[in-house]
Amino acid sequence: MQRHPLNTNFSWQQPAGPYGFISESQATAYREQGGFILQDAFTADEVAALTAALDPMEAAANDALQHQSADQPGIARADEIVFRAHVVMASPVANTFARHPVFVQLCRDLIGPQVRLYWDQLVYKRPGTAEEFPWHQDNGYNYVAPQQYLTCWVALTDATEANGCPWITPGLHLHGTLRHRWTDLGFACLEGEQPQAMALPLKAGSIAIFSSLTPHRTGPNLTKQVRKAYILQYAADGAVVHARDGSVQPAANPQGQFLVVSDGADNGADDV
Ligand SMILES: O=C(O)CCC(=O)C(=O)O
């Protein structure tokens, strides 16, 4: 395990509390294990409305993947694992969901008073996905500074060990961003069995909450149902992305990376 070359002087930062939304034990789990589950964060009606908005987008993304050449490296595969990024820019339902009071409060407790949506994507794992999605940190894909941001992995269907729920390796987030290498299935920072690994099975409407620095994977989908997830990531306002070409870009596109918390308050729907 090696560190990313840009990760030279990392130290874990986390608001000290008191917390308005999460419990002390959830804050401790975030600090010590790198994540926790928030059960039943959303109602069945909220999940149904979001799923109805996302399903056609996933179907279109899956259609587009049919034309992807087999030797084109990527993390998505037609009829297996399908990603669609920046859903908030195309779906008013997702755009409103990304500003849900649950996220506003999580962001305030775990990031601070000025927070933007940094990234959002749906990830559906269809039946017959035999491969895992390998161990990685979200900050291993695109290096964001500050390195710590918040990933909210929202289960739209029950996520189980059989259909590809997330797993985390507790504790490694404290090292900051690790070096990743490209594999046929995506970037990877850990290989082989991880004795500390913890499965995070989730009921639909629950969230696996973890840091951008928490190594995680998802397993194969060996069931007959699609496993559906919507992932939202939130970063402190002012965060920048170090692109692989060496450029440094602000993560502040008003359409897809809007403020959700400003001066500690819910930012409403229209402000950027
Ligand atoms: O949901 C999945 O199966 C994997 C997605 C993931 O880990 C990610 O997008 O970082």
XYZ file of N, CA and C and ligand atoms in Angstrom:
826
model
N 0.846 -1.197 0.000
C 0.000 0.000 0.000
C 0.886 1.254 0.000
N 0.721 2.054 -1.037
C 1.527 3.288 -1.119
C 0.597 4.485 -1.197
N 1.128 5.661 -0.857
C 0.297 6.864 -0.940
C 0.332 7.452 -2.345
N -0.717 8.170 -2.678
C -0.758 8.932 -3.922
C 0.346 9.998 -3.872
N 1.027 10.259 -4.992
C 2.143 11.214 -4.950
C 1.757 12.622 -4.473
N 0.493 13.009 -4.663
C 0.085 14.349 -4.190
C -0.252 14.360 -2.700
N -0.348 13.176 -2.108
C -0.744 13.055 -0.700
C 0.514 13.052 0.175
N 0.981 14.245 0.523
C 2.258 14.338 1.233
C 2.100 14.677 2.717
N 1.029 15.375 3.079
C 0.953 15.774 4.503
C -0.484 15.700 5.013
N -1.078 14.534 4.818
C -2.496 14.381 5.176
C -2.697 14.241 6.677
N -3.730 14.920 7.179
C -4.218 14.571 8.521
C -5.742 14.640 8.492
N -6.370 13.693 9.168
C -7.832 13.573 9.161
C -8.450 14.791 9.842
N -9.430 15.388 9.212
C -10.150 16.537 9.769
C -11.628 16.181 9.833
N -12.244 16.524 10.930
C -13.690 16.277 11.039
C -14.281 17.275 12.022
N -15.415 17.909 11.683
C -16.027 18.833 12.642
C -16.223 18.151 14.003
N -15.964 18.882 15.058
C -15.921 18.274 16.393
C -17.293 18.085 17.031
N -18.329 18.711 16.494
C -19.628 18.642 17.139
C -19.772 19.782 18.145
N -20.896 19.943 18.825
C -22.036 19.028 18.828
C -22.698 18.927 17.449
N -23.271 17.769 17.183
C -23.869 17.502 15.884
C -25.378 17.719 15.936
N -25.900 18.274 14.832
C -27.339 18.543 14.788
C -28.138 17.332 14.340
N -27.490 16.374 13.685
C -28.245 15.304 13.037
C -27.701 13.923 13.393
N -26.389 13.718 13.184
C -25.837 12.383 13.453
C -25.598 12.214 14.955
N -25.454 10.968 15.375
C -25.187 10.699 16.791
C -23.666 10.729 17.031
N -23.295 10.800 18.284
C -21.860 10.742 18.635
C -21.247 9.442 18.139
N -21.991 8.333 18.229
C -21.399 7.057 17.805
C -21.243 7.008 16.289
N -22.140 7.651 15.547
C -21.956 7.724 14.084
C -20.744 8.592 13.743
N -20.584 9.691 14.473
C -19.406 10.545 14.242
C -18.131 9.768 14.550
N -18.156 8.967 15.608
C -16.983 8.161 15.966
C -16.716 7.098 14.900
N -17.785 6.478 14.388
C -17.614 5.462 13.337
C -17.021 6.100 12.079
N -17.464 7.307 11.765
C -16.923 7.992 10.576
C -15.426 8.249 10.763
N -15.077 8.685 11.968
C -13.669 9.000 12.254
C -12.819 7.732 12.296
N -13.299 6.695 12.967
C -12.444 5.526 13.235
C -12.534 4.446 12.167
N -13.731 4.296 11.577
C -13.905 3.224 10.579
C -14.003 3.776 9.160
N -14.291 5.062 9.061
C -14.406 5.685 7.739
C -15.804 5.661 7.181
N -16.783 5.190 7.973
C -18.146 5.206 7.465
C -19.128 4.555 8.403
N -20.419 4.692 8.062
C -21.493 4.060 8.847
C -22.745 4.020 7.977
N -23.732 3.279 8.452
C -25.004 3.175 7.720
C -26.043 4.064 8.390
N -26.742 4.858 7.602
C -27.906 5.590 8.090
C -29.132 4.849 7.570
N -29.808 4.139 8.482
C -30.947 3.305 8.088
C -32.166 4.169 7.803
N -32.957 3.749 6.840
C -34.276 4.350 6.584
C -34.210 5.876 6.492
N -33.281 6.367 5.714
C -33.133 7.825 5.580
C -34.247 8.425 4.740
N -34.796 7.630 3.839
C -35.808 8.135 2.907
C -37.030 7.229 2.931
N -38.188 7.844 2.624
C -39.430 7.060 2.616
C -39.505 6.219 1.343
N -40.386 5.232 1.380
C -40.601 4.381 0.192
C -41.082 5.238 -0.977
N -41.906 6.259 -0.699
C -42.393 7.129 -1.791
C -41.239 7.924 -2.400
N -40.338 8.411 -1.567
C -39.178 9.157 -2.097
C -38.308 8.250 -2.962
N -38.095 7.042 -2.486
C -37.270 6.098 -3.259
C -37.968 5.751 -4.575
N -39.274 5.557 -4.521
C -40.012 5.192 -5.747
C -39.949 6.325 -6.767
N -40.114 7.568 -6.313
C -40.095 8.707 -7.246
C -38.711 8.857 -7.870
N -37.692 8.694 -7.057
C -36.324 8.818 -7.577
C -36.024 7.679 -8.557
N -36.409 6.477 -8.191
C -36.160 5.325 -9.068
C -36.879 5.502 -10.407
N -38.110 6.017 -10.362
C -38.858 6.221 -11.610
C -38.141 7.233 -12.503
N -37.490 8.212 -11.897
C -36.744 9.205 -12.695
C -35.428 8.621 -13.226
N -34.801 7.765 -12.448
C -33.473 7.266 -12.840
C -33.539 6.068 -13.799
N -34.560 5.253 -13.683
C -34.605 4.027 -14.510
C -34.453 4.317 -16.016
N -35.190 5.302 -16.565
C -35.020 5.548 -18.012
C -33.625 6.068 -18.363
N -33.017 6.774 -17.437
C -31.655 7.272 -17.707
C -30.668 6.105 -17.712
N -30.890 5.172 -16.813
C -30.012 3.983 -16.790
C -30.208 3.161 -18.054
N -31.460 3.051 -18.503
C -31.734 2.263 -19.713
C -31.031 2.910 -20.913
N -31.076 4.241 -20.986
C -30.412 4.939 -22.099
C -28.897 4.747 -22.014
N -28.365 4.816 -20.803
C -26.908 4.624 -20.638
C -26.524 3.200 -21.019
N -27.382 2.242 -20.653
C -27.093 0.849 -21.017
C -27.141 0.666 -22.540
N -28.107 1.318 -23.195
C -28.178 1.244 -24.671
C -26.890 1.785 -25.285
N -26.432 2.919 -24.758
C -25.214 3.532 -25.307
C -24.014 2.601 -25.140
N -24.020 1.844 -24.039
C -22.887 0.929 -23.800
C -22.847 -0.228 -24.798
N -24.002 -0.520 -25.414
C -24.010 -1.635 -26.390
C -23.046 -1.345 -27.535
N -22.800 -0.025 -27.772
C -21.946 0.354 -28.905
C -20.492 0.550 -28.489
N -20.219 0.344 -27.182
C -18.845 0.528 -26.717
C -17.970 -0.633 -27.203
N -16.806 -0.283 -27.741
C -15.958 -1.364 -28.245
C -15.360 -2.132 -27.067
N -15.184 -3.429 -27.256
C -14.764 -4.309 -26.161
C -13.379 -3.952 -25.634
N -12.545 -3.336 -26.490
C -11.198 -3.020 -26.015
C -11.092 -1.579 -25.491
N -12.251 -0.908 -25.340
C -12.237 0.454 -24.777
C -12.227 0.347 -23.252
N -11.166 0.815 -22.581
C -11.133 0.616 -21.134
C -12.170 1.496 -20.439
N -12.862 0.920 -19.484
C -13.882 1.689 -18.766
C -14.409 0.874 -17.613
N -15.229 1.516 -16.767
C -15.737 0.803 -15.600
C -17.136 0.236 -15.847
N -17.792 0.689 -16.931
C -19.160 0.255 -17.203
C -19.166 -0.840 -18.265
N -20.150 -1.755 -18.158
C -20.303 -2.816 -19.161
C -21.790 -3.004 -19.428
N -22.144 -3.027 -20.714
C -23.556 -3.191 -21.090
C -24.150 -4.421 -20.425
N -25.381 -4.261 -19.936
C -26.162 -5.362 -19.344
C -25.525 -5.918 -18.070
N -24.517 -5.218 -17.540
C -23.902 -5.671 -16.284
C -23.869 -4.514 -15.278
N -22.871 -3.650 -15.416
C -22.742 -2.534 -14.473
C -22.804 -1.234 -15.278
N -23.777 -0.405 -14.905
C -24.082 0.785 -15.690
C -23.957 2.023 -14.795
N -23.211 3.004 -15.260
C -23.027 4.273 -14.542
C -23.660 5.386 -15.381
N -24.220 6.374 -14.729
C -24.661 7.588 -15.431
C -24.363 8.744 -14.474
N -23.410 9.596 -14.871
C -22.964 10.679 -13.984
C -23.782 11.951 -14.216
N -23.738 12.846 -13.212
C -24.361 14.177 -13.284
C -25.845 14.096 -13.604
N -26.498 13.189 -12.928
C -27.936 13.016 -13.102
C -28.684 14.296 -12.741
N -28.172 15.047 -11.777
C -28.878 16.272 -11.329
C -29.030 17.288 -12.459
N -28.168 17.193 -13.462
C -28.249 18.151 -14.556
C -29.337 17.767 -15.557
N -29.839 16.558 -15.454
C -30.836 16.092 -16.417
C -32.185 15.774 -15.772
N -32.222 15.598 -14.467
C -33.453 15.166 -13.802
C -33.816 16.129 -12.672
N -34.948 16.851 -12.805
C -35.381 17.726 -11.694
C -35.613 16.949 -10.402
N -36.065 15.703 -10.523
C -36.314 14.901 -9.301
C -34.993 14.666 -8.567
N -33.950 14.292 -9.322
C -32.637 14.062 -8.694
C -32.059 15.379 -8.184
N -32.280 16.447 -8.921
C -31.758 17.750 -8.513
C -32.336 18.162 -7.159
N -33.631 17.938 -6.986
C -34.271 18.248 -5.693
C -33.774 17.277 -4.618
N -33.652 16.015 -4.989
C -33.216 14.992 -4.018
C -31.829 15.323 -3.468
N -30.949 15.824 -4.328
C -29.566 16.116 -3.905
C -29.517 17.205 -2.830
N -30.631 17.961 -2.696
C -30.694 19.044 -1.689
C -31.579 18.630 -0.513
N -31.879 17.340 -0.422
C -32.770 16.822 0.629
C -32.212 17.213 2.001
N -33.108 17.556 2.949
C -32.636 17.919 4.298
C -31.692 16.886 4.917
N -31.865 15.613 4.589
C -30.947 14.599 5.138
C -29.512 14.899 4.697
N -29.311 15.225 3.417
C -27.952 15.506 2.939
C -27.439 16.831 3.513
N -28.339 17.826 3.579
C -27.923 19.127 4.124
C -27.380 18.939 5.545
N -28.102 18.164 6.326
C -27.689 17.970 7.727
C -26.425 17.106 7.833
N -26.339 16.086 6.999
C -25.114 15.258 7.005
C -23.908 16.106 6.623
N -24.099 16.955 5.604
C -22.983 17.791 5.141
C -22.549 18.757 6.234
N -23.525 19.337 6.911
C -23.191 20.295 7.979
C -22.428 19.582 9.100
N -22.861 18.391 9.440
C -22.226 17.668 10.556
C -20.856 17.114 10.175
N -20.713 16.652 8.923
C -19.495 15.902 8.576
C -18.509 16.697 7.731
N -18.955 17.817 7.155
C -18.028 18.643 6.354
C -17.900 20.043 6.951
N -18.996 20.767 7.071
C -18.913 22.112 7.646
C -19.973 23.026 7.078
N -19.766 24.349 7.209
C -20.844 25.291 6.924
C -21.004 25.686 5.452
N -20.095 25.273 4.576
C -20.139 25.717 3.181
C -19.842 24.495 2.306
N -20.867 23.920 1.700
C -20.696 22.608 1.057
C -21.399 22.580 -0.302
N -20.729 21.987 -1.270
C -21.294 21.798 -2.609
C -21.485 20.324 -2.897
N -22.488 20.068 -3.756
C -22.518 18.761 -4.410
C -21.284 18.724 -5.299
N -20.500 17.656 -5.191
C -19.312 17.550 -6.039
C -19.586 16.624 -7.234
N -20.285 15.520 -7.000
C -20.487 14.504 -8.050
C -21.743 13.728 -7.710
N -22.457 13.288 -8.732
C -23.558 12.350 -8.496
C -23.623 11.387 -9.658
N -24.001 10.155 -9.368
C -24.137 9.157 -10.435
C -25.029 8.019 -9.960
N -25.760 7.467 -10.919
C -26.453 6.218 -10.616
C -25.506 5.077 -10.965
N -25.609 4.002 -10.212
C -24.861 2.778 -10.517
C -25.823 1.604 -10.339
N -26.157 0.969 -11.449
C -27.030 -0.207 -11.395
C -26.167 -1.430 -11.717
N -26.355 -2.464 -10.910
C -25.702 -3.744 -11.192
C -26.770 -4.725 -11.600
N -26.722 -5.121 -12.846
C -27.743 -6.037 -13.358
C -27.395 -7.482 -13.013
N -28.404 -8.362 -13.018
C -28.121 -9.792 -12.776
C -27.100 -10.279 -13.785
N -26.247 -11.149 -13.370
C -25.225 -11.673 -14.280
C -23.936 -10.873 -14.239
N -23.831 -9.933 -13.305
C -22.559 -9.225 -13.137
C -21.684 -10.099 -12.239
N -20.765 -10.815 -12.867
C -19.983 -11.810 -12.125
C -18.756 -11.189 -11.454
N -18.375 -10.014 -11.942
C -17.144 -9.394 -11.431
C -17.468 -8.418 -10.304
N -16.533 -8.282 -9.409
C -16.659 -7.240 -8.392
C -16.298 -5.879 -8.999
N -16.655 -4.809 -8.278
C -16.094 -3.490 -8.575
C -14.989 -3.303 -7.535
N -13.726 -3.162 -7.975
C -12.602 -3.401 -7.053
C -12.398 -2.319 -5.980
N -11.593 -2.704 -4.996
C -11.271 -1.798 -3.877
C -10.672 -0.497 -4.401
N -11.286 0.598 -4.002
C -10.773 1.913 -4.422
C -11.225 2.948 -3.410
N -10.573 4.080 -3.461
C -11.065 5.272 -2.761
C -11.659 6.174 -3.830
N -12.716 6.881 -3.503
C -13.277 7.779 -4.524
C -12.246 8.837 -4.908
N -11.403 9.216 -3.968
C -10.379 10.213 -4.321
C -9.239 9.622 -5.147
N -9.291 8.311 -5.378
C -8.310 7.667 -6.254
C -8.657 7.817 -7.722
N -9.908 8.151 -8.020
C -10.306 8.341 -9.430
C -9.904 9.729 -9.899
N -10.412 10.739 -9.231
C -10.006 12.123 -9.520
C -9.534 12.706 -8.203
N -8.309 13.226 -8.191
C -7.721 13.683 -6.931
C -8.294 15.057 -6.580
N -9.094 15.082 -5.541
C -9.700 16.329 -5.063
C -8.906 16.799 -3.849
N -8.702 18.101 -3.762
C -8.093 18.683 -2.563
C -9.031 19.772 -2.031
N -9.319 19.807 -0.732
C -8.931 18.823 0.282
C -9.400 17.418 -0.088
N -8.600 16.430 0.388
C -8.823 15.042 -0.022
C -10.109 14.428 0.537
N -10.590 15.011 1.637
C -11.745 14.419 2.292
C -13.024 15.018 1.751
N -13.845 14.214 1.152
C -15.226 14.624 0.910
C -16.122 13.463 1.303
N -17.420 13.679 1.124
C -18.401 12.749 1.696
C -19.112 12.005 0.583
N -19.110 10.684 0.659
C -19.866 9.868 -0.293
C -21.106 9.311 0.399
N -22.252 9.508 -0.258
C -23.521 8.953 0.232
C -24.016 7.949 -0.800
N -23.940 6.685 -0.485
C -24.326 5.585 -1.396
C -25.744 5.208 -1.004
N -26.712 5.684 -1.793
C -28.126 5.519 -1.451
C -28.647 4.252 -2.122
N -29.166 3.351 -1.318
C -29.737 2.096 -1.852
C -31.154 2.368 -2.338
N -31.397 2.100 -3.622
C -32.750 2.246 -4.181
C -33.492 0.909 -4.164
N -32.719 -0.167 -4.053
C -33.274 -1.505 -3.806
C -32.496 -2.040 -2.607
N -32.983 -3.076 -1.975
C -32.185 -3.678 -0.906
C -30.836 -4.089 -1.501
N -29.767 -3.764 -0.811
C -28.426 -4.156 -1.278
C -27.903 -5.200 -0.304
N -27.550 -6.359 -0.834
C -27.150 -7.496 0.000
C -25.779 -8.002 -0.454
N -25.218 -8.885 0.316
C -23.934 -9.476 -0.119
C -24.125 -10.250 -1.419
N -25.334 -10.770 -1.659
C -25.563 -11.558 -2.879
C -25.709 -10.682 -4.130
N -26.182 -9.438 -3.967
C -26.412 -8.642 -5.183
C -25.442 -7.470 -5.336
N -24.422 -7.395 -4.457
C -23.396 -6.380 -4.691
C -23.479 -5.179 -3.774
N -23.700 -5.406 -2.478
C -23.692 -4.280 -1.537
C -22.256 -3.759 -1.369
N -22.105 -2.530 -0.844
C -20.745 -2.031 -0.604
C -20.067 -2.743 0.566
N -18.744 -2.793 0.477
C -17.872 -3.251 1.565
C -16.851 -2.140 1.808
N -16.445 -1.967 3.051
C -15.369 -1.011 3.340
C -14.251 -1.718 4.112
N -13.052 -1.125 4.027
C -11.964 -1.568 4.910
C -11.742 -0.453 5.926
N -12.151 -0.675 7.168
C -12.065 0.372 8.182
C -10.628 0.780 8.468
N -10.440 2.051 8.714
C -9.151 2.540 9.229
C -8.204 3.092 8.186
N -8.275 2.612 6.963
C -7.271 3.032 5.973
C -7.480 4.468 5.495
N -8.677 5.007 5.741
C -8.931 6.407 5.343
C -7.965 7.369 6.030
N -7.432 6.958 7.174
C -6.569 7.857 7.952
C -5.212 8.089 7.285
N -4.906 7.310 6.247
C -3.649 7.507 5.502
C -3.786 8.532 4.386
N -5.004 9.010 4.116
C -5.205 9.882 2.960
C -5.278 9.065 1.679
N -5.085 9.740 0.559
C -5.282 9.070 -0.732
C -4.139 8.102 -1.028
N -4.515 6.882 -1.404
C -3.527 5.848 -1.728
C -3.258 5.844 -3.228
N -2.145 5.234 -3.571
C -1.836 5.057 -4.990
C -2.783 3.994 -5.561
N -3.354 4.285 -6.724
C -4.240 3.340 -7.402
C -3.594 2.890 -8.703
N -3.918 1.663 -9.097
C -3.465 1.237 -10.415
C -4.687 0.799 -11.219
N -4.608 0.973 -12.534
C -5.724 0.621 -13.396
C -5.788 -0.890 -13.560
N -6.979 -1.471 -13.421
C -7.198 -2.891 -13.703
C -8.274 -2.972 -14.779
N -8.574 -4.170 -15.241
C -9.634 -4.333 -16.250
C -11.000 -3.901 -15.732
N -11.139 -3.811 -14.395
C -12.456 -3.536 -13.807
C -12.559 -2.138 -13.211
N -11.461 -1.386 -13.237
C -11.465 -0.048 -12.639
C -10.173 0.175 -11.880
N -10.036 1.377 -11.261
C -8.850 1.627 -10.448
C -8.921 0.804 -9.163
N -7.743 0.381 -8.674
C -7.706 -0.425 -7.447
C -6.549 0.031 -6.568
N -6.817 0.102 -5.253
C -5.758 0.467 -4.310
C -5.395 -0.694 -3.389
N -6.207 -1.738 -3.353
C -5.927 -2.916 -2.519
C -6.186 -4.149 -3.354
N -5.446 -5.183 -3.104
C -5.651 -6.417 -3.860
C -5.817 -7.594 -2.917
N -6.559 -8.585 -3.356
C -6.713 -9.819 -2.589
C -7.657 -9.653 -1.409
N -7.707 -10.686 -0.586
C -8.566 -10.703 0.596
C -8.184 -9.587 1.548
N -9.154 -8.922 2.090
C -8.905 -7.890 3.105
C -9.533 -8.378 4.404
N -8.715 -8.859 5.346
C -9.288 -9.482 6.550
C -10.178 -8.538 7.357
N -9.919 -7.226 7.250
C -10.727 -6.274 8.037
C -12.034 -5.898 7.345
N -12.239 -6.383 6.110
C -13.357 -5.871 5.307
C -14.701 -6.070 6.013
N -15.556 -5.063 5.904
C -16.902 -5.097 6.508
C -17.933 -4.887 5.415
N -18.887 -5.821 5.315
C -19.998 -5.635 4.370
C -20.973 -4.616 4.949
N -21.568 -3.805 4.065
C -22.579 -2.833 4.494
C -23.897 -3.137 3.774
N -24.587 -4.211 4.183
C -25.888 -4.478 3.552
C -26.885 -3.388 3.934
N -27.721 -3.012 2.989
C -28.599 -1.857 3.200
C -30.003 -2.155 2.728
N -30.974 -1.719 3.474
C -32.359 -1.723 3.010
C -32.548 -0.563 2.047
N -33.448 -0.723 1.078
C -33.773 0.387 0.181
C -34.166 1.608 1.009
N -33.632 2.769 0.628
C -33.935 3.998 1.370
C -32.913 4.302 2.446
N -31.937 3.418 2.628
C -30.860 3.654 3.598
C -29.615 4.137 2.855
N -28.669 4.717 3.610
C -27.455 5.269 2.991
C -26.220 4.656 3.641
N -25.296 4.198 2.790
C -23.942 3.907 3.278
C -23.173 5.217 3.146
N -22.740 5.720 4.293
C -22.061 7.011 4.327
C -20.592 6.742 4.599
N -19.731 7.173 3.704
C -18.311 6.973 3.957
C -17.507 8.101 3.355
N -16.254 8.136 3.726
C -15.356 9.182 3.252
C -14.852 8.856 1.844
N -14.489 9.893 1.118
C -13.818 9.732 -0.186
C -12.502 8.982 -0.040
N -12.036 8.808 1.194
C -10.756 8.146 1.451
C -10.938 6.722 1.977
N -12.168 6.303 2.144
C -12.427 4.960 2.669
C -12.389 3.955 1.519
N -11.427 3.016 1.522
C -11.437 2.017 0.459
C -12.732 1.209 0.508
N -13.359 1.054 -0.653
C -14.592 0.283 -0.731
C -14.645 -0.485 -2.041
N -15.469 -1.494 -2.039
C -15.703 -2.316 -3.227
C -17.170 -2.704 -3.220
N -17.663 -3.233 -4.332
C -18.958 -3.911 -4.311
C -18.768 -5.266 -4.977
N -19.537 -6.234 -4.516
C -19.382 -7.599 -5.018
C -20.205 -7.836 -6.280
N -20.137 -9.069 -6.811
C -20.951 -9.439 -7.976
C -22.444 -9.391 -7.649
N -23.258 -9.381 -8.690
C -24.703 -9.537 -8.496
C -25.101 -10.922 -8.980
N -25.296 -11.828 -8.012
C -25.595 -13.225 -8.334
C -27.089 -13.517 -8.229
N -27.897 -12.456 -8.079
C -29.350 -12.650 -7.942
C -30.025 -12.427 -9.293
N -31.352 -12.475 -9.276
C -32.111 -12.259 -10.514
C -32.659 -10.842 -10.596
N -32.372 -9.994 -9.604
C -32.884 -8.625 -9.605
C -31.748 -7.625 -9.808
N -32.107 -6.457 -10.356
C -31.129 -5.384 -10.514
C -30.880 -4.741 -9.151
N -29.626 -4.547 -8.822
C -29.266 -3.757 -7.627
C -29.086 -2.319 -8.067
N -29.856 -1.411 -7.451
C -29.861 -0.021 -7.898
C -29.327 0.893 -6.797
N -28.403 1.765 -7.176
C -27.863 2.731 -6.208
C -27.754 4.098 -6.864
N -27.901 5.123 -6.059
C -27.647 6.489 -6.497
C -26.614 7.062 -5.529
N -25.484 7.508 -6.090
C -24.357 7.962 -5.264
C -24.245 9.478 -5.373
N -24.199 10.121 -4.210
C -24.037 11.580 -4.181
C -22.809 11.897 -3.333
N -21.991 12.798 -3.839
C -20.756 13.145 -3.136
C -20.730 14.653 -2.900
N -20.365 15.032 -1.693
C -20.396 16.436 -1.276
C -19.012 16.835 -0.772
N -18.581 18.038 -1.190
C -17.239 18.509 -0.818
C -17.323 19.925 -0.263
N -16.344 20.270 0.545
C -16.267 21.647 1.061
C -16.171 22.607 -0.122
N -16.920 23.710 -0.039
C -16.831 24.720 -1.092
C -15.365 25.175 -1.185
N -14.895 25.347 -2.405
C -13.483 25.716 -2.599
C -12.615 24.537 -2.974
N -13.165 23.333 -2.900
C -12.384 22.132 -3.284
C -11.997 22.239 -4.759
N -10.832 21.705 -5.078
C -10.354 21.710 -6.466
C -10.040 20.276 -6.896
N -10.078 20.076 -8.207
C -9.758 18.762 -8.775
C -8.423 18.866 -9.489
N -7.498 17.978 -9.132
C -6.213 17.864 -9.847
C -6.419 16.877 -10.980
N -6.554 17.376 -12.189
C -6.808 16.489 -13.326
C -5.543 15.711 -13.655
N -5.736 14.591 -14.387
C -4.563 13.755 -14.704
C -3.620 14.452 -15.668
N -4.091 15.508 -16.366
C -3.193 16.257 -17.259
C -2.400 17.328 -16.488
N -2.554 17.364 -15.156
C -1.780 18.299 -14.340
C -2.509 19.595 -14.047
N -3.640 19.860 -14.722
C -4.370 21.104 -14.462
C -5.147 20.989 -13.140
N -5.450 22.141 -12.565
C -6.206 22.187 -11.308
C -7.467 23.007 -11.564
N -8.624 22.365 -11.345
C -9.880 23.031 -11.684
C -10.786 23.135 -10.469
N -11.460 24.300 -10.298
C -12.425 24.377 -9.185
C -13.592 23.425 -9.416
N -14.058 22.788 -8.358
C -15.225 21.898 -8.445
C -16.453 22.737 -8.119
N -16.844 23.592 -9.041
C -17.905 24.560 -8.724
C -18.765 24.896 -9.943
N -19.003 23.895 -10.782
C -19.930 24.112 -11.899
C -21.333 24.362 -11.327
N -21.927 25.534 -11.584
C -23.203 25.856 -10.927
C -24.334 24.871 -11.249
N -24.294 24.241 -12.413
C -25.390 23.325 -12.769
C -25.285 21.983 -12.038
N -24.075 21.464 -11.922
C -23.942 20.114 -11.378
C -23.250 20.069 -10.030
N -22.711 21.207 -9.596
C -21.927 21.209 -8.350
C -22.352 22.387 -7.476
N -23.660 22.492 -7.320
C -24.242 23.646 -6.620
C -24.044 23.541 -5.102
N -24.167 24.716 -4.470
C -24.082 24.755 -3.003
C -25.316 24.100 -2.405
N -25.117 23.280 -1.400
C -26.256 22.737 -0.660
C -26.295 23.273 0.771
N -25.155 23.723 1.274
C -25.108 24.362 2.594
C -24.286 25.637 2.439
N -24.867 26.753 2.880
C -24.161 28.032 2.797
C -24.292 28.740 4.136
N -23.174 29.125 4.711
C -23.160 29.723 6.051
C -23.931 28.851 7.045
N -23.797 27.564 6.871
C -24.408 26.629 7.822
C -25.871 26.353 7.574
N -26.484 27.060 6.566
C -27.927 26.890 6.359
C -28.189 26.180 5.048
N -29.371 25.561 4.967
C -29.833 24.966 3.721
C -29.809 26.052 2.649
N -29.221 25.751 1.491
C -29.041 26.803 0.497
C -30.245 27.001 -0.406
N -31.320 26.228 -0.260
C -32.482 26.404 -1.139
C -32.180 25.878 -2.519
N -33.153 25.996 -3.422
C -33.034 25.311 -4.716
C -32.349 26.121 -5.796
N -32.315 27.449 -5.682
C -31.923 28.228 -6.845
C -30.548 28.850 -6.783
N -29.990 28.984 -5.590
C -28.724 29.696 -5.473
C -27.567 28.843 -5.929
N -26.507 29.483 -6.394
C -25.296 28.759 -6.724
C -24.179 29.269 -5.820
O -22.090 0.856 -6.723
C -21.182 0.124 -7.151
O -21.377 -1.036 -7.473
C -19.789 0.646 -7.231
C -19.761 2.109 -7.295
C -18.618 2.734 -6.572
O -18.012 2.165 -5.698
C -18.258 4.081 -6.925
O -18.874 4.652 -7.853
O -17.329 4.620 -6.302
